[in-house]
Amino acid sequence: MVGRQYDCLTNPLGAVRFTFDKAVSSGSDPASLDRKDWGVADIFRDFLFDNDGLSQVPILTPSTLHVIQPNSLVRFRGMIQDMLGNEFYVGAYKTWNTNKFSDVAQFPMGPSPDMRVWERRLIYCVPVPGQNTWADSASEGVISTYATSANREKRQRDTCFVSDEMDIQDSSNETPNSPCAKKMVS
C-alpha cells in the first residue's frame, strides 16, 4: 500500500492541491469547482476526527508563533471582530510553458492561458480578551468532550409536585384540573 502523497499537518496545501488535481483529471471543469468541495473536507475530516489528528495540530498563540513552521495547519481560538467583505482571487490557473531557445513547442499551445477568478469571504479574528493560561490548557479537553456530549439528550424535566406550605394570594389564575395546580392553604 502506498502512503499519502501529502501530509495534512505540515503540508495542508498539498492536500488541497492533490484533491484539486484529482478532480480536474477526472474531467471536472475548474470553472465548476468554485465554491464547491472536491474532496478536501473529507480528507481533513478523516485526518482530524477519524484518525485523532486534532490533538497533533498546534494551537497558534504568541508563545508558539516561533515554533510553528510556515504553511502548516494550526488551530486558533479567537473571536471574529470584523467581517471585511469579499475578496476576489485567482482560484485556478493553467501553468505557463516557455518556448524560448527552442524551435518547436514541447507542449500543445492553447489560445490563451486559462484563469478562473473565485471569491472568498474574509474575517478578522482577535484572541479572546482576558483569557488566562489555565483556560488555554483546559480548552483542549473541552473540544473532545463537547463533540461527545452534543449528541446526548437533555435531562428529563423534574416532576411537578405541590407543596402544602406555599401560600397563594390570587386563586383566579388557577386551573382546576391541572396536576400542578397550586392549592390555597388555610
Tab-separated table of C-alpha atoms in Angstrom:
chain	number	residue	atom	x	y	z
A	1	MET	CA	0.000	0.000	0.000
A	2	VAL	CA	1.299	3.425	-0.917
A	3	GLY	CA	1.231	6.173	1.701
A	4	ARG	CA	-0.297	9.584	1.268
A	5	GLN	CA	1.231	11.964	-1.246
A	6	TYR	CA	0.772	14.808	1.220
A	7	ASP	CA	0.877	15.475	4.943
A	8	CYS	CA	-2.235	17.185	6.319
A	9	LEU	CA	-0.339	18.616	9.288
A	10	THR	CA	2.844	20.020	7.741
A	11	ASN	CA	1.602	20.464	4.169
A	12	PRO	CA	-2.162	21.099	4.161
A	13	LEU	CA	-1.916	22.972	0.858
A	14	GLY	CA	-0.502	19.803	-0.686
A	15	ALA	CA	-3.710	18.010	0.299
A	16	VAL	CA	-5.787	20.774	-1.291
A	17	ARG	CA	-3.733	20.696	-4.493
A	18	PHE	CA	-3.810	16.887	-4.621
A	19	THR	CA	-7.606	16.756	-4.399
A	20	PHE	CA	-7.964	19.585	-6.937
A	21	ASP	CA	-5.666	17.840	-9.421
A	22	LYS	CA	-7.591	14.613	-8.874
A	23	ALA	CA	-10.920	16.378	-9.548
A	24	VAL	CA	-9.607	18.086	-12.688
A	25	SER	CA	-8.024	14.882	-14.021
A	26	SER	CA	-11.354	13.087	-13.549
A	27	GLY	CA	-12.923	15.501	-16.020
A	28	SER	CA	-14.350	18.266	-13.809
A	29	ASP	CA	-14.212	21.752	-15.262
A	30	PRO	CA	-12.233	24.101	-12.968
A	31	ALA	CA	-14.904	26.753	-13.501
A	32	SER	CA	-17.476	24.448	-11.919
A	33	LEU	CA	-15.346	23.907	-8.800
A	34	ASP	CA	-15.816	27.465	-7.482
A	35	ARG	CA	-17.422	27.325	-4.001
A	36	LYS	CA	-17.560	23.552	-4.249
A	37	ASP	CA	-15.873	20.839	-2.249
A	38	TRP	CA	-13.841	18.498	-4.390
A	39	GLY	CA	-12.865	16.150	-1.561
A	40	VAL	CA	-10.855	18.443	0.707
A	41	ALA	CA	-13.356	18.373	3.572
A	42	ASP	CA	-13.406	14.575	3.596
A	43	ILE	CA	-9.616	14.339	3.766
A	44	PHE	CA	-9.332	16.784	6.670
A	45	ARG	CA	-12.352	15.305	8.483
A	46	ASP	CA	-10.707	11.905	8.231
A	47	PHE	CA	-7.353	13.248	9.456
A	48	LEU	CA	-8.646	15.438	12.285
A	49	PHE	CA	-11.515	13.423	13.719
A	50	ASP	CA	-11.379	9.822	12.489
A	51	ASN	CA	-7.610	9.412	12.917
A	52	ASP	CA	-7.400	11.635	16.032
A	53	GLY	CA	-5.174	14.200	14.326
A	54	LEU	CA	-6.761	17.151	16.136
A	55	SER	CA	-4.537	16.564	19.162
A	56	GLN	CA	-1.462	16.874	16.906
A	57	VAL	CA	-2.446	20.265	15.460
A	58	PRO	CA	-0.636	23.033	17.384
A	59	ILE	CA	-2.533	25.993	18.809
A	60	LEU	CA	-1.401	29.344	17.434
A	61	THR	CA	-0.505	31.678	20.315
A	62	PRO	CA	2.152	34.369	20.732
A	63	SER	CA	4.323	31.871	22.630
A	64	THR	CA	4.112	29.179	19.912
A	65	LEU	CA	4.494	31.534	16.958
A	66	HIS	CA	8.257	30.978	16.583
A	67	VAL	CA	7.943	27.172	16.816
A	68	ILE	CA	5.287	26.617	14.131
A	69	GLN	CA	6.520	26.084	10.582
A	70	PRO	CA	5.137	28.306	7.792
A	71	ASN	CA	2.202	26.905	5.782
A	72	SER	CA	1.412	24.242	8.387
A	73	LEU	CA	-2.011	23.505	9.843
A	74	VAL	CA	-2.791	25.329	13.124
A	75	ARG	CA	-5.701	25.922	15.479
A	76	PHE	CA	-6.627	29.411	16.643
A	77	ARG	CA	-9.032	30.244	19.423
A	78	GLY	CA	-10.446	33.693	18.974
A	79	MET	CA	-13.379	35.931	18.257
A	80	ILE	CA	-14.495	37.398	14.960
A	81	GLN	CA	-14.007	41.133	15.290
A	82	ASP	CA	-14.866	42.229	11.772
A	83	MET	CA	-16.134	40.802	8.509
A	84	LEU	CA	-14.016	42.513	5.905
A	85	GLY	CA	-16.163	41.619	2.931
A	86	ASN	CA	-15.387	39.561	-0.133
A	87	GLU	CA	-12.068	39.143	-1.879
A	88	PHE	CA	-11.561	38.132	-5.487
A	89	TYR	CA	-8.549	35.956	-6.219
A	90	VAL	CA	-7.192	33.671	-8.904
A	91	GLY	CA	-8.632	30.353	-7.797
A	92	ALA	CA	-7.369	28.125	-10.582
A	93	TYR	CA	-4.986	28.666	-13.467
A	94	LYS	CA	-3.001	26.772	-16.047
A	95	THR	CA	0.763	26.842	-15.825
A	96	TRP	CA	2.847	28.677	-18.342
A	97	ASN	CA	5.344	26.870	-20.544
A	98	THR	CA	8.091	28.619	-22.444
A	99	ASN	CA	9.352	28.035	-25.968
A	100	LYS	CA	12.403	30.218	-25.505
A	101	PHE	CA	15.541	28.749	-27.065
A	102	SER	CA	13.534	26.065	-28.904
A	103	ASP	CA	12.278	25.676	-32.462
A	104	VAL	CA	9.176	23.609	-31.710
A	105	ALA	CA	6.743	23.781	-28.831
A	106	GLN	CA	7.117	20.841	-26.475
A	107	PHE	CA	3.539	21.165	-25.242
A	108	PRO	CA	0.415	21.922	-27.270
A	109	MET	CA	-0.338	25.618	-27.170
A	110	GLY	CA	-3.864	26.715	-26.362
A	111	PRO	CA	-5.385	30.020	-27.410
A	112	SER	CA	-4.528	31.666	-24.063
A	113	PRO	CA	-3.787	30.648	-20.510
A	114	ASP	CA	-6.975	29.783	-18.710
A	115	MET	CA	-7.564	31.530	-15.415
A	116	ARG	CA	-10.559	31.331	-13.047
A	117	VAL	CA	-11.353	34.158	-10.659
A	118	TRP	CA	-13.034	32.968	-7.469
A	119	GLU	CA	-14.411	34.777	-4.448
A	120	ARG	CA	-13.957	34.217	-0.704
A	121	ARG	CA	-15.063	35.941	2.482
A	122	LEU	CA	-12.516	37.491	4.795
A	123	ILE	CA	-12.883	37.763	8.549
A	124	TYR	CA	-10.636	39.460	11.076
A	125	CYS	CA	-10.133	37.395	14.231
A	126	VAL	CA	-8.649	38.528	17.530
A	127	PRO	CA	-7.579	36.451	20.538
A	128	VAL	CA	-10.133	36.042	23.300
A	129	PRO	CA	-9.585	39.079	25.558
A	130	GLY	CA	-8.533	38.400	29.139
A	131	GLN	CA	-8.084	34.674	28.638
A	132	ASN	CA	-5.864	33.067	31.273
A	133	THR	CA	-3.305	30.352	30.653
A	134	TRP	CA	-5.368	27.816	32.603
A	135	ALA	CA	-8.243	28.377	30.167
A	136	ASP	CA	-5.947	27.651	27.222
A	137	SER	CA	-4.925	24.279	28.590
A	138	ALA	CA	-8.484	23.433	29.624
A	139	SER	CA	-9.860	24.242	26.169
A	140	GLU	CA	-8.081	21.262	24.602
A	141	GLY	CA	-10.103	18.858	26.726
A	142	VAL	CA	-13.324	20.750	26.107
A	143	ILE	CA	-13.139	20.169	22.357
A	144	SER	CA	-13.233	16.398	22.693
A	145	THR	CA	-15.886	16.337	25.411
A	146	TYR	CA	-18.104	18.785	23.536
A	147	ALA	CA	-18.177	16.558	20.483
A	148	THR	CA	-19.392	13.589	22.517
A	149	SER	CA	-21.822	15.442	24.778
A	150	ALA	CA	-23.514	17.335	21.947
A	151	ASN	CA	-25.349	14.182	20.902
A	152	ARG	CA	-26.713	13.348	24.334
A	153	GLU	CA	-30.337	14.042	25.079
A	154	LYS	CA	-31.407	16.700	27.520
A	155	ARG	CA	-32.133	15.676	31.070
A	156	GLN	CA	-35.735	14.972	31.869
A	157	ARG	CA	-37.908	17.688	33.382
A	158	ASP	CA	-38.449	17.380	37.111
A	159	THR	CA	-41.914	16.211	38.086
A	160	CYS	CA	-44.188	18.913	39.330
A	161	PHE	CA	-45.288	18.496	42.904
A	162	VAL	CA	-47.362	20.727	45.158
A	163	SER	CA	-46.077	21.985	48.460
A	164	ASP	CA	-48.556	22.331	51.298
A	165	GLU	CA	-46.572	25.182	52.794
A	166	MET	CA	-46.997	27.527	49.846
A	167	ASP	CA	-49.359	30.449	50.237
A	168	ILE	CA	-51.040	31.812	47.145
A	169	GLN	CA	-52.854	35.088	47.261
A	170	ASP	CA	-54.657	35.063	43.919
A	171	SER	CA	-56.685	31.975	43.027
A	172	SER	CA	-58.270	33.461	39.895
A	173	ASN	CA	-55.470	32.111	37.641
A	174	GLU	CA	-55.748	28.572	38.982
A	175	THR	CA	-56.519	25.746	36.575
A	176	PRO	CA	-58.715	23.276	38.452
A	177	ASN	CA	-57.771	20.054	36.636
A	178	SER	CA	-54.044	20.730	36.324
A	179	PRO	CA	-51.760	18.252	38.116
A	180	CYS	CA	-49.522	21.153	39.135
A	181	ALA	CA	-52.319	23.444	40.274
A	182	LYS	CA	-51.422	25.230	43.476
A	183	LYS	CA	-53.950	24.977	46.257
A	184	MET	CA	-54.639	27.704	48.745
A	185	VAL	CA	-53.665	26.774	52.264
A	186	SER	CA	-55.977	27.930	55.000
